[in-house]
């Protein structure tokens, strides 16, 4: 059976453990049936979402006003293939390739005209269709911007663009309401993976080449050369990427960008999985879990403000196979297939 554990910041119950206290020791999440197999867990400002292989999305936190995971009523009539959380909004993709959003959209995050009152919370629990004339396969959210990948390898963007995180030239109008195809080089590569930081975006092409745009204040766009990555993840101001090693099941991890909390210190072991939180990291090496970086809310399990080198946290969790890592804004989740004795 698959169990989900959480630790870190727990504002508005975003960890899904039935209370609102921050945790530096993992606790089991409540509400997701043990029979469900998880494929993704993501966190936003004070909310989280978990996607299952059966196409269901369970949520917890402020948008759904709950401290445990459950399926919101507005997500019950579709089969879902992807979900992403921004600061105060969430995007979902149906198995038909349609994109919907809900939450608070102050910068065009839901692909619609901004309300005259930017504090307006109308439609925060109403599914809003985001119109794209193509079949979308995945979405990614930054603080207040979003990008979407279609089945042809093209990327579309909308929302906040003050730092050029949508690939558009900076202008007096800092947001883009309607989704548009991202401008690119003369012969655009086929993109296979998309991800967003706080105010930047990162793309991985079919051949492993990385492309980034937006804020580069902390060097998060200074992609190591050469870099042919197999997978990427982004925090608020840092990036992690893996390249293949001789062991085809494991990858070498590279990190760059902001390092004020040691979030980009080297991880010396090959990784089986990894994920960036806002300013921290989780990684798996041979079924052992490590955490490092910003730890103010316990999201690396220590009692220190920052964990300055990778800390093994395996013993804090039940024995089993680690199947999934998730992270958000000072939040961490680990899904485990527990051993049956």
PDB file of N, CA and C in Angstrom, residues 66-165:
ATOM      1  N   UNK A  66      -9.459  23.088   3.875  1.00  0.00           N
ATOM      2  CA  UNK A  66      -9.432  21.780   4.514  1.00  0.00           C
ATOM      3  C   UNK A  66      -8.030  21.507   5.034  1.00  0.00           C
ATOM      4  N   UNK A  67      -7.933  20.714   6.094  1.00  0.00           N
ATOM      5  CA  UNK A  67      -6.627  20.298   6.619  1.00  0.00           C
ATOM      6  C   UNK A  67      -6.320  18.843   6.279  1.00  0.00           C
ATOM      7  N   UNK A  68      -7.167  18.220   5.462  1.00  0.00           N
ATOM      8  CA  UNK A  68      -6.911  16.861   4.982  1.00  0.00           C
ATOM      9  C   UNK A  68      -7.159  16.821   3.472  1.00  0.00           C
ATOM     10  N   UNK A  69      -6.547  15.844   2.817  1.00  0.00           N
ATOM     11  CA  UNK A  69      -6.724  15.694   1.380  1.00  0.00           C
ATOM     12  C   UNK A  69      -8.119  15.165   1.056  1.00  0.00           C
ATOM     13  N   UNK A  70      -8.723  15.742   0.044  1.00  0.00           N
ATOM     14  CA  UNK A  70      -9.991  15.233  -0.484  1.00  0.00           C
ATOM     15  C   UNK A  70     -10.134  15.742  -1.917  1.00  0.00           C
ATOM     16  N   UNK A  71     -11.102  15.196  -2.654  1.00  0.00           N
ATOM     17  CA  UNK A  71     -11.347  15.622  -4.027  1.00  0.00           C
ATOM     18  C   UNK A  71     -12.389  16.729  -4.012  1.00  0.00           C
ATOM     19  N   UNK A  72     -12.038  17.969  -4.383  1.00  0.00           N
ATOM     20  CA  UNK A  72     -13.028  19.047  -4.422  1.00  0.00           C
ATOM     21  C   UNK A  72     -14.138  18.724  -5.417  1.00  0.00           C
ATOM     22  N   UNK A  73     -15.326  19.235  -5.160  1.00  0.00           N
ATOM     23  CA  UNK A  73     -16.472  18.918  -6.023  1.00  0.00           C
ATOM     24  C   UNK A  73     -16.224  19.327  -7.467  1.00  0.00           C
ATOM     25  N   UNK A  74     -15.523  20.456  -7.672  1.00  0.00           N
ATOM     26  CA  UNK A  74     -15.325  20.937  -9.040  1.00  0.00           C
ATOM     27  C   UNK A  74     -14.280  20.144  -9.814  1.00  0.00           C
ATOM     28  N   UNK A  75     -13.636  19.163  -9.169  1.00  0.00           N
ATOM     29  CA  UNK A  75     -12.661  18.317  -9.863  1.00  0.00           C
ATOM     30  C   UNK A  75     -13.149  16.882 -10.042  1.00  0.00           C
ATOM     31  N   UNK A  76     -14.400  16.636  -9.740  1.00  0.00           N
ATOM     32  CA  UNK A  76     -14.890  15.263  -9.724  1.00  0.00           C
ATOM     33  C   UNK A  76     -15.416  14.758 -11.067  1.00  0.00           C
ATOM     34  N   UNK A  77     -15.599  15.651 -12.027  1.00  0.00           N
ATOM     35  CA  UNK A  77     -16.249  15.241 -13.280  1.00  0.00           C
ATOM     36  C   UNK A  77     -15.280  15.042 -14.439  1.00  0.00           C
ATOM     37  N   UNK A  78     -13.979  15.007 -14.150  1.00  0.00           N
ATOM     38  CA  UNK A  78     -12.990  14.823 -15.213  1.00  0.00           C
ATOM     39  C   UNK A  78     -11.966  13.777 -14.788  1.00  0.00           C
ATOM     40  N   UNK A  79     -11.272  13.259 -15.786  1.00  0.00           N
ATOM     41  CA  UNK A  79     -10.069  12.455 -15.537  1.00  0.00           C
ATOM     42  C   UNK A  79      -8.886  13.371 -15.814  1.00  0.00           C
ATOM     43  N   UNK A  80      -7.958  13.484 -14.849  1.00  0.00           N
ATOM     44  CA  UNK A  80      -6.875  14.459 -14.940  1.00  0.00           C
ATOM     45  C   UNK A  80      -5.538  13.781 -15.228  1.00  0.00           C
ATOM     46  N   UNK A  81      -4.670  14.498 -15.971  1.00  0.00           N
ATOM     47  CA  UNK A  81      -3.350  13.952 -16.273  1.00  0.00           C
ATOM     48  C   UNK A  81      -2.222  14.816 -15.709  1.00  0.00           C
ATOM     49  N   UNK A  82      -2.538  16.032 -15.250  1.00  0.00           N
ATOM     50  CA  UNK A  82      -1.489  16.861 -14.649  1.00  0.00           C
ATOM     51  C   UNK A  82      -2.108  17.925 -13.763  1.00  0.00           C
ATOM     52  N   UNK A  83      -1.300  18.411 -12.820  1.00  0.00           N
ATOM     53  CA  UNK A  83      -1.703  19.483 -11.917  1.00  0.00           C
ATOM     54  C   UNK A  83      -0.460  20.269 -11.531  1.00  0.00           C
ATOM     55  N   UNK A  84      -0.605  21.575 -11.335  1.00  0.00           N
ATOM     56  CA  UNK A  84       0.491  22.440 -10.885  1.00  0.00           C
ATOM     57  C   UNK A  84      -0.095  23.525  -9.997  1.00  0.00           C
ATOM     58  N   UNK A  85       0.659  23.930  -8.985  1.00  0.00           N
ATOM     59  CA  UNK A  85       0.201  24.947  -8.040  1.00  0.00           C
ATOM     60  C   UNK A  85       1.077  26.183  -8.114  1.00  0.00           C
ATOM     61  N   UNK A  86       0.448  27.352  -8.276  1.00  0.00           N
ATOM     62  CA  UNK A  86       1.130  28.623  -8.127  1.00  0.00           C
ATOM     63  C   UNK A  86       0.944  29.129  -6.712  1.00  0.00           C
ATOM     64  N   UNK A  87       1.236  30.398  -6.489  1.00  0.00           N
ATOM     65  CA  UNK A  87       1.150  30.935  -5.133  1.00  0.00           C
ATOM     66  C   UNK A  87      -0.265  30.830  -4.571  1.00  0.00           C
ATOM     67  N   UNK A  88      -1.261  31.295  -5.343  1.00  0.00           N
ATOM     68  CA  UNK A  88      -2.642  31.275  -4.846  1.00  0.00           C
ATOM     69  C   UNK A  88      -3.606  30.737  -5.889  1.00  0.00           C
ATOM     70  N   UNK A  89      -3.093  29.941  -6.827  1.00  0.00           N
ATOM     71  CA  UNK A  89      -3.938  29.373  -7.872  1.00  0.00           C
ATOM     72  C   UNK A  89      -3.429  27.980  -8.223  1.00  0.00           C
ATOM     73  N   UNK A  90      -4.271  27.223  -8.909  1.00  0.00           N
ATOM     74  CA  UNK A  90      -3.935  25.866  -9.336  1.00  0.00           C
ATOM     75  C   UNK A  90      -4.385  25.668 -10.772  1.00  0.00           C
ATOM     76  N   UNK A  91      -3.580  24.962 -11.556  1.00  0.00           N
ATOM     77  CA  UNK A  91      -3.935  24.590 -12.917  1.00  0.00           C
ATOM     78  C   UNK A  91      -4.020  23.075 -13.027  1.00  0.00           C
ATOM     79  N   UNK A  92      -4.970  22.594 -13.832  1.00  0.00           N
ATOM     80  CA  UNK A  92      -5.152  21.159 -14.039  1.00  0.00           C
ATOM     81  C   UNK A  92      -5.335  20.889 -15.528  1.00  0.00           C
ATOM     82  N   UNK A  93      -4.937  19.683 -15.960  1.00  0.00           N
ATOM     83  CA  UNK A  93      -5.063  19.283 -17.359  1.00  0.00           C
ATOM     84  C   UNK A  93      -5.889  18.009 -17.421  1.00  0.00           C
ATOM     85  N   UNK A  94      -6.933  18.019 -18.247  1.00  0.00           N
ATOM     86  CA  UNK A  94      -7.776  16.834 -18.400  1.00  0.00           C
ATOM     87  C   UNK A  94      -7.165  15.874 -19.401  1.00  0.00           C
ATOM     88  N   UNK A  95      -7.685  14.645 -19.411  1.00  0.00           N
ATOM     89  CA  UNK A  95      -7.180  13.648 -20.364  1.00  0.00           C
ATOM     90  C   UNK A  95      -7.580  13.976 -21.801  1.00  0.00           C
ATOM     91  N   UNK A  96      -8.392  15.003 -21.986  1.00  0.00           N
ATOM     92  CA  UNK A  96      -8.719  15.495 -23.320  1.00  0.00           C
ATOM     93  C   UNK A  96      -7.752  16.584 -23.776  1.00  0.00           C
ATOM     94  N   UNK A  97      -6.812  16.958 -22.881  1.00  0.00           N
ATOM     95  CA  UNK A  97      -5.849  17.984 -23.232  1.00  0.00           C
ATOM     96  C   UNK A  97      -6.319  19.395 -22.978  1.00  0.00           C
ATOM     97  N   UNK A  98      -7.379  19.550 -22.185  1.00  0.00           N
ATOM     98  CA  UNK A  98      -7.903  20.875 -21.860  1.00  0.00           C
ATOM     99  C   UNK A  98      -7.347  21.356 -20.528  1.00  0.00           C
ATOM    100  N   UNK A  99      -7.094  22.661 -20.425  1.00  0.00           N
ATOM    101  CA  UNK A  99      -6.533  23.256 -19.218  1.00  0.00           C
ATOM    102  C   UNK A  99      -7.611  24.059 -18.491  1.00  0.00           C
ATOM    103  N   UNK A 100      -7.657  23.890 -17.173  1.00  0.00           N
ATOM    104  CA  UNK A 100      -8.563  24.647 -16.319  1.00  0.00           C
ATOM    105  C   UNK A 100      -7.762  25.198 -15.141  1.00  0.00           C
ATOM    106  N   UNK A 101      -8.290  26.249 -14.542  1.00  0.00           N
ATOM    107  CA  UNK A 101      -7.640  26.816 -13.376  1.00  0.00           C
ATOM    108  C   UNK A 101      -8.647  27.273 -12.352  1.00  0.00           C
ATOM    109  N   UNK A 102      -8.180  27.456 -11.133  1.00  0.00           N
ATOM    110  CA  UNK A 102      -9.006  28.027 -10.079  1.00  0.00           C
ATOM    111  C   UNK A 102      -8.090  28.645  -9.039  1.00  0.00           C
ATOM    112  N   UNK A 103      -8.638  29.519  -8.234  1.00  0.00           N
ATOM    113  CA  UNK A 103      -7.864  30.233  -7.240  1.00  0.00           C
ATOM    114  C   UNK A 103      -7.978  31.724  -7.426  1.00  0.00           C
ATOM    115  N   UNK A 104      -7.020  32.469  -6.927  1.00  0.00           N
ATOM    116  CA  UNK A 104      -7.023  33.926  -6.998  1.00  0.00           C
ATOM    117  C   UNK A 104      -6.073  34.359  -8.106  1.00  0.00           C
ATOM    118  N   UNK A 105      -6.593  35.098  -9.085  1.00  0.00           N
ATOM    119  CA  UNK A 105      -5.807  35.505 -10.246  1.00  0.00           C
ATOM    120  C   UNK A 105      -5.661  37.018 -10.251  1.00  0.00           C
ATOM    121  N   UNK A 106      -4.537  37.512  -9.764  1.00  0.00           N
ATOM    122  CA  UNK A 106      -4.297  38.951  -9.726  1.00  0.00           C
ATOM    123  C   UNK A 106      -3.416  39.429 -10.869  1.00  0.00           C
ATOM    124  N   UNK A 107      -2.851  38.493 -11.604  1.00  0.00           N
ATOM    125  CA  UNK A 107      -1.941  38.857 -12.697  1.00  0.00           C
ATOM    126  C   UNK A 107      -2.244  38.060 -13.959  1.00  0.00           C
ATOM    127  N   UNK A 108      -3.492  37.667 -14.143  1.00  0.00           N
ATOM    128  CA  UNK A 108      -3.874  36.924 -15.333  1.00  0.00           C
ATOM    129  C   UNK A 108      -3.523  35.458 -15.294  1.00  0.00           C
ATOM    130  N   UNK A 109      -3.326  34.903 -14.066  1.00  0.00           N
ATOM    131  CA  UNK A 109      -2.916  33.504 -13.941  1.00  0.00           C
ATOM    132  C   UNK A 109      -3.929  32.516 -14.507  1.00  0.00           C
ATOM    133  N   UNK A 110      -5.199  32.929 -14.580  1.00  0.00           N
ATOM    134  CA  UNK A 110      -6.230  32.031 -15.095  1.00  0.00           C
ATOM    135  C   UNK A 110      -6.583  32.337 -16.542  1.00  0.00           C
ATOM    136  N   UNK A 111      -5.728  33.135 -17.211  1.00  0.00           N
ATOM    137  CA  UNK A 111      -5.925  33.398 -18.628  1.00  0.00           C
ATOM    138  C   UNK A 111      -7.158  34.211 -18.937  1.00  0.00           C
ATOM    139  N   UNK A 112      -7.622  35.017 -17.980  1.00  0.00           N
ATOM    140  CA  UNK A 112      -8.826  35.820 -18.134  1.00  0.00           C
ATOM    141  C   UNK A 112      -8.526  37.261 -17.762  1.00  0.00           C
ATOM    142  N   UNK A 113      -9.368  38.231 -18.199  1.00  0.00           N
ATOM    143  CA  UNK A 113      -9.154  39.628 -17.813  1.00  0.00           C
ATOM    144  C   UNK A 113      -9.121  39.782 -16.305  1.00  0.00           C
ATOM    145  N   UNK A 114      -8.267  40.672 -15.826  1.00  0.00           N
ATOM    146  CA  UNK A 114      -8.148  40.889 -14.395  1.00  0.00           C
ATOM    147  C   UNK A 114      -9.386  41.598 -13.861  1.00  0.00           C
ATOM    148  N   UNK A 115      -9.834  41.243 -12.652  1.00  0.00           N
ATOM    149  CA  UNK A 115     -10.946  41.966 -12.043  1.00  0.00           C
ATOM    150  C   UNK A 115     -10.535  43.389 -11.726  1.00  0.00           C
ATOM    151  N   UNK A 116     -11.506  44.307 -11.723  1.00  0.00           N
ATOM    152  CA  UNK A 116     -11.193  45.697 -11.420  1.00  0.00           C
ATOM    153  C   UNK A 116     -10.651  45.840 -10.016  1.00  0.00           C
ATOM    154  N   UNK A 117     -11.118  44.975  -9.108  1.00  0.00           N
ATOM    155  CA  UNK A 117     -10.589  44.941  -7.746  1.00  0.00           C
ATOM    156  C   UNK A 117      -9.629  43.765  -7.650  1.00  0.00           C
ATOM    157  N   UNK A 118      -8.327  44.043  -7.569  1.00  0.00           N
ATOM    158  CA  UNK A 118      -7.342  42.963  -7.603  1.00  0.00           C
ATOM    159  C   UNK A 118      -7.355  42.117  -6.345  1.00  0.00           C
ATOM    160  N   UNK A 119      -8.103  42.505  -5.331  1.00  0.00           N
ATOM    161  CA  UNK A 119      -8.251  41.674  -4.138  1.00  0.00           C
ATOM    162  C   UNK A 119      -9.476  40.772  -4.236  1.00  0.00           C
ATOM    163  N   UNK A 120     -10.128  40.816  -5.379  1.00  0.00           N
ATOM    164  CA  UNK A 120     -11.340  40.035  -5.592  1.00  0.00           C
ATOM    165  C   UNK A 120     -11.042  38.545  -5.505  1.00  0.00           C
ATOM    166  N   UNK A 121     -11.806  37.824  -4.688  1.00  0.00           N
ATOM    167  CA  UNK A 121     -11.611  36.383  -4.553  1.00  0.00           C
ATOM    168  C   UNK A 121     -12.707  35.587  -5.238  1.00  0.00           C
ATOM    169  N   UNK A 122     -13.535  36.265  -6.075  1.00  0.00           N
ATOM    170  CA  UNK A 122     -14.576  35.556  -6.794  1.00  0.00           C
ATOM    171  C   UNK A 122     -13.964  34.457  -7.649  1.00  0.00           C
ATOM    172  N   UNK A 123     -14.723  33.377  -7.830  1.00  0.00           N
ATOM    173  CA  UNK A 123     -14.320  32.223  -8.633  1.00  0.00           C
ATOM    174  C   UNK A 123     -13.144  31.455  -8.046  1.00  0.00           C
ATOM    175  N   UNK A 124     -12.821  31.680  -6.764  1.00  0.00           N
ATOM    176  CA  UNK A 124     -11.676  30.982  -6.187  1.00  0.00           C
ATOM    177  C   UNK A 124     -11.906  29.481  -6.123  1.00  0.00           C
ATOM    178  N   UNK A 125     -13.157  29.059  -6.128  1.00  0.00           N
ATOM    179  CA  UNK A 125     -13.462  27.626  -6.151  1.00  0.00           C
ATOM    180  C   UNK A 125     -14.334  27.277  -7.356  1.00  0.00           C
ATOM    181  N   UNK A 126     -14.129  27.978  -8.448  1.00  0.00           N
ATOM    182  CA  UNK A 126     -14.859  27.697  -9.684  1.00  0.00           C
ATOM    183  C   UNK A 126     -13.868  27.352 -10.770  1.00  0.00           C
ATOM    184  N   UNK A 127     -14.122  26.264 -11.485  1.00  0.00           N
ATOM    185  CA  UNK A 127     -13.222  25.821 -12.536  1.00  0.00           C
ATOM    186  C   UNK A 127     -13.337  26.761 -13.735  1.00  0.00           C
ATOM    187  N   UNK A 128     -12.226  27.386 -14.117  1.00  0.00           N
ATOM    188  CA  UNK A 128     -12.199  28.330 -15.226  1.00  0.00           C
ATOM    189  C   UNK A 128     -11.455  27.697 -16.393  1.00  0.00           C
ATOM    190  N   UNK A 129     -12.101  27.622 -17.546  1.00  0.00           N
ATOM    191  CA  UNK A 129     -11.444  27.066 -18.741  1.00  0.00           C
ATOM    192  C   UNK A 129     -10.420  28.061 -19.279  1.00  0.00           C
ATOM    193  N   UNK A 130      -9.220  27.573 -19.557  1.00  0.00           N
ATOM    194  CA  UNK A 130      -8.164  28.398 -20.137  1.00  0.00           C
ATOM    195  C   UNK A 130      -8.013  27.954 -21.589  1.00  0.00           C
ATOM    196  N   UNK A 131      -8.314  28.844 -22.488  1.00  0.00           N
ATOM    197  CA  UNK A 131      -8.499  28.466 -23.885  1.00  0.00           C
ATOM    198  C   UNK A 131      -7.178  28.411 -24.646  1.00  0.00           C
ATOM    199  N   UNK A 132      -6.845  27.200 -25.076  1.00  0.00           N
ATOM    200  CA  UNK A 132      -5.684  26.963 -25.933  1.00  0.00           C
ATOM    201  C   UNK A 132      -6.136  26.056 -27.063  1.00  0.00           C
ATOM    202  N   UNK A 133      -5.831  26.450 -28.296  1.00  0.00           N
ATOM    203  CA  UNK A 133      -6.275  25.677 -29.457  1.00  0.00           C
ATOM    204  C   UNK A 133      -5.272  24.581 -29.799  1.00  0.00           C
ATOM    205  N   UNK A 134      -4.956  23.767 -28.799  1.00  0.00           N
ATOM    206  CA  UNK A 134      -4.009  22.673 -28.981  1.00  0.00           C
ATOM    207  C   UNK A 134      -4.184  21.714 -27.813  1.00  0.00           C
ATOM    208  N   UNK A 135      -3.685  20.501 -27.950  1.00  0.00           N
ATOM    209  CA  UNK A 135      -3.819  19.517 -26.888  1.00  0.00           C
ATOM    210  C   UNK A 135      -2.652  19.642 -25.919  1.00  0.00           C
ATOM    211  N   UNK A 136      -2.960  20.008 -24.672  1.00  0.00           N
ATOM    212  CA  UNK A 136      -1.943  20.220 -23.654  1.00  0.00           C
ATOM    213  C   UNK A 136      -1.682  18.915 -22.902  1.00  0.00           C
ATOM    214  N   UNK A 137      -0.394  18.666 -22.600  1.00  0.00           N
ATOM    215  CA  UNK A 137      -0.022  17.445 -21.874  1.00  0.00           C
ATOM    216  C   UNK A 137       0.517  17.733 -20.474  1.00  0.00           C
ATOM    217  N   UNK A 138       1.001  18.976 -20.229  1.00  0.00           N
ATOM    218  CA  UNK A 138       1.471  19.307 -18.886  1.00  0.00           C
ATOM    219  C   UNK A 138       1.463  20.813 -18.681  1.00  0.00           C
ATOM    220  N   UNK A 139       1.448  21.213 -17.387  1.00  0.00           N
ATOM    221  CA  UNK A 139       1.457  22.626 -17.019  1.00  0.00           C
ATOM    222  C   UNK A 139       2.481  22.845 -15.905  1.00  0.00           C
ATOM    223  N   UNK A 140       2.916  24.091 -15.762  1.00  0.00           N
ATOM    224  CA  UNK A 140       3.822  24.469 -14.682  1.00  0.00           C
ATOM    225  C   UNK A 140       3.458  25.872 -14.227  1.00  0.00           C
ATOM    226  N   UNK A 141       3.632  26.135 -12.941  1.00  0.00           N
ATOM    227  CA  UNK A 141       3.275  27.422 -12.367  1.00  0.00           C
ATOM    228  C   UNK A 141       4.461  28.041 -11.645  1.00  0.00           C
ATOM    229  N   UNK A 142       4.651  29.330 -11.826  1.00  0.00           N
ATOM    230  CA  UNK A 142       5.557  30.103 -11.003  1.00  0.00           C
ATOM    231  C   UNK A 142       4.767  30.795  -9.912  1.00  0.00           C
ATOM    232  N   UNK A 143       5.323  31.895  -9.419  1.00  0.00           N
ATOM    233  CA  UNK A 143       4.619  32.650  -8.374  1.00  0.00           C
ATOM    234  C   UNK A 143       3.279  33.138  -8.896  1.00  0.00           C
ATOM    235  N   UNK A 144       3.311  33.846 -10.051  1.00  0.00           N
ATOM    236  CA  UNK A 144       2.081  34.355 -10.640  1.00  0.00           C
ATOM    237  C   UNK A 144       2.080  34.217 -12.159  1.00  0.00           C
ATOM    238  N   UNK A 145       2.827  33.259 -12.678  1.00  0.00           N
ATOM    239  CA  UNK A 145       2.783  33.015 -14.112  1.00  0.00           C
ATOM    240  C   UNK A 145       2.634  31.527 -14.364  1.00  0.00           C
ATOM    241  N   UNK A 146       2.294  31.177 -15.605  1.00  0.00           N
ATOM    242  CA  UNK A 146       2.053  29.779 -15.944  1.00  0.00           C
ATOM    243  C   UNK A 146       2.524  29.505 -17.363  1.00  0.00           C
ATOM    244  N   UNK A 147       2.966  28.264 -17.593  1.00  0.00           N
ATOM    245  CA  UNK A 147       3.300  27.805 -18.936  1.00  0.00           C
ATOM    246  C   UNK A 147       2.683  26.423 -19.143  1.00  0.00           C
ATOM    247  N   UNK A 148       2.427  26.093 -20.402  1.00  0.00           N
ATOM    248  CA  UNK A 148       1.797  24.818 -20.743  1.00  0.00           C
ATOM    249  C   UNK A 148       2.496  24.217 -21.953  1.00  0.00           C
ATOM    250  N   UNK A 149       2.640  22.897 -21.942  1.00  0.00           N
ATOM    251  CA  UNK A 149       3.306  22.154 -23.015  1.00  0.00           C
ATOM    252  C   UNK A 149       2.276  21.351 -23.790  1.00  0.00           C
ATOM    253  N   UNK A 150       2.305  21.461 -25.128  1.00  0.00           N
ATOM    254  CA  UNK A 150       1.346  20.679 -25.915  1.00  0.00           C
ATOM    255  C   UNK A 150       2.001  19.418 -26.474  1.00  0.00           C
ATOM    256  N   UNK A 151       1.197  18.611 -27.148  1.00  0.00           N
ATOM    257  CA  UNK A 151       1.691  17.310 -27.610  1.00  0.00           C
ATOM    258  C   UNK A 151       2.596  17.416 -28.833  1.00  0.00           C
ATOM    259  N   UNK A 152       2.832  18.635 -29.310  1.00  0.00           N
ATOM    260  CA  UNK A 152       3.802  18.850 -30.397  1.00  0.00           C
ATOM    261  C   UNK A 152       5.128  19.389 -29.869  1.00  0.00           C
ATOM    262  N   UNK A 153       5.231  19.554 -28.545  1.00  0.00           N
ATOM    263  CA  UNK A 153       6.461  20.077 -27.977  1.00  0.00           C
ATOM    264  C   UNK A 153       6.552  21.582 -27.975  1.00  0.00           C
ATOM    265  N   UNK A 154       5.418  22.268 -28.144  1.00  0.00           N
ATOM    266  CA  UNK A 154       5.385  23.722 -28.111  1.00  0.00           C
ATOM    267  C   UNK A 154       4.919  24.205 -26.736  1.00  0.00           C
ATOM    268  N   UNK A 155       5.371  25.418 -26.349  1.00  0.00           N
ATOM    269  CA  UNK A 155       5.087  25.938 -25.022  1.00  0.00           C
ATOM    270  C   UNK A 155       4.318  27.250 -25.120  1.00  0.00           C
ATOM    271  N   UNK A 156       3.288  27.375 -24.292  1.00  0.00           N
ATOM    272  CA  UNK A 156       2.446  28.562 -24.223  1.00  0.00           C
ATOM    273  C   UNK A 156       2.559  29.166 -22.826  1.00  0.00           C
ATOM    274  N   UNK A 157       2.368  30.489 -22.723  1.00  0.00           N
ATOM    275  CA  UNK A 157       2.485  31.125 -21.424  1.00  0.00           C
ATOM    276  C   UNK A 157       1.486  32.239 -21.211  1.00  0.00           C
ATOM    277  N   UNK A 158       1.216  32.520 -19.937  1.00  0.00           N
ATOM    278  CA  UNK A 158       0.311  33.611 -19.573  1.00  0.00           C
ATOM    279  C   UNK A 158       0.556  33.996 -18.110  1.00  0.00           C
ATOM    280  N   UNK A 159       0.053  35.167 -17.733  1.00  0.00           N
ATOM    281  CA  UNK A 159       0.199  35.647 -16.361  1.00  0.00           C
ATOM    282  C   UNK A 159       1.261  36.725 -16.240  1.00  0.00           C
ATOM    283  N   UNK A 160       1.940  36.757 -15.115  1.00  0.00           N
ATOM    284  CA  UNK A 160       2.917  37.787 -14.770  1.00  0.00           C
ATOM    285  C   UNK A 160       4.165  37.683 -15.655  1.00  0.00           C
ATOM    286  N   UNK A 161       4.596  38.841 -16.205  1.00  0.00           N
ATOM    287  CA  UNK A 161       5.741  38.837 -17.112  1.00  0.00           C
ATOM    288  C   UNK A 161       6.709  39.982 -16.820  1.00  0.00           C
ATOM    289  N   UNK A 162       6.666  40.515 -15.621  1.00  0.00           N
ATOM    290  CA  UNK A 162       7.495  41.669 -15.294  1.00  0.00           C
ATOM    291  C   UNK A 162       8.983  41.386 -15.506  1.00  0.00           C
ATOM    292  N   UNK A 163       9.400  40.143 -15.328  1.00  0.00           N
ATOM    293  CA  UNK A 163      10.816  39.789 -15.461  1.00  0.00           C
ATOM    294  C   UNK A 163      11.118  39.028 -16.753  1.00  0.00           C
ATOM    295  N   UNK A 164      10.140  38.973 -17.664  1.00  0.00           N
ATOM    296  CA  UNK A 164      10.346  38.249 -18.917  1.00  0.00           C
ATOM    297  C   UNK A 164      10.219  36.749 -18.773  1.00  0.00           C
ATOM    298  N   UNK A 165       9.547  36.289 -17.701  1.00  0.00           N
ATOM    299  CA  UNK A 165       9.450  34.853 -17.445  1.00  0.00           C
ATOM    300  C   UNK A 165       8.549  34.116 -18.430  1.00  0.00           C
TER     301      UNK A 165
END
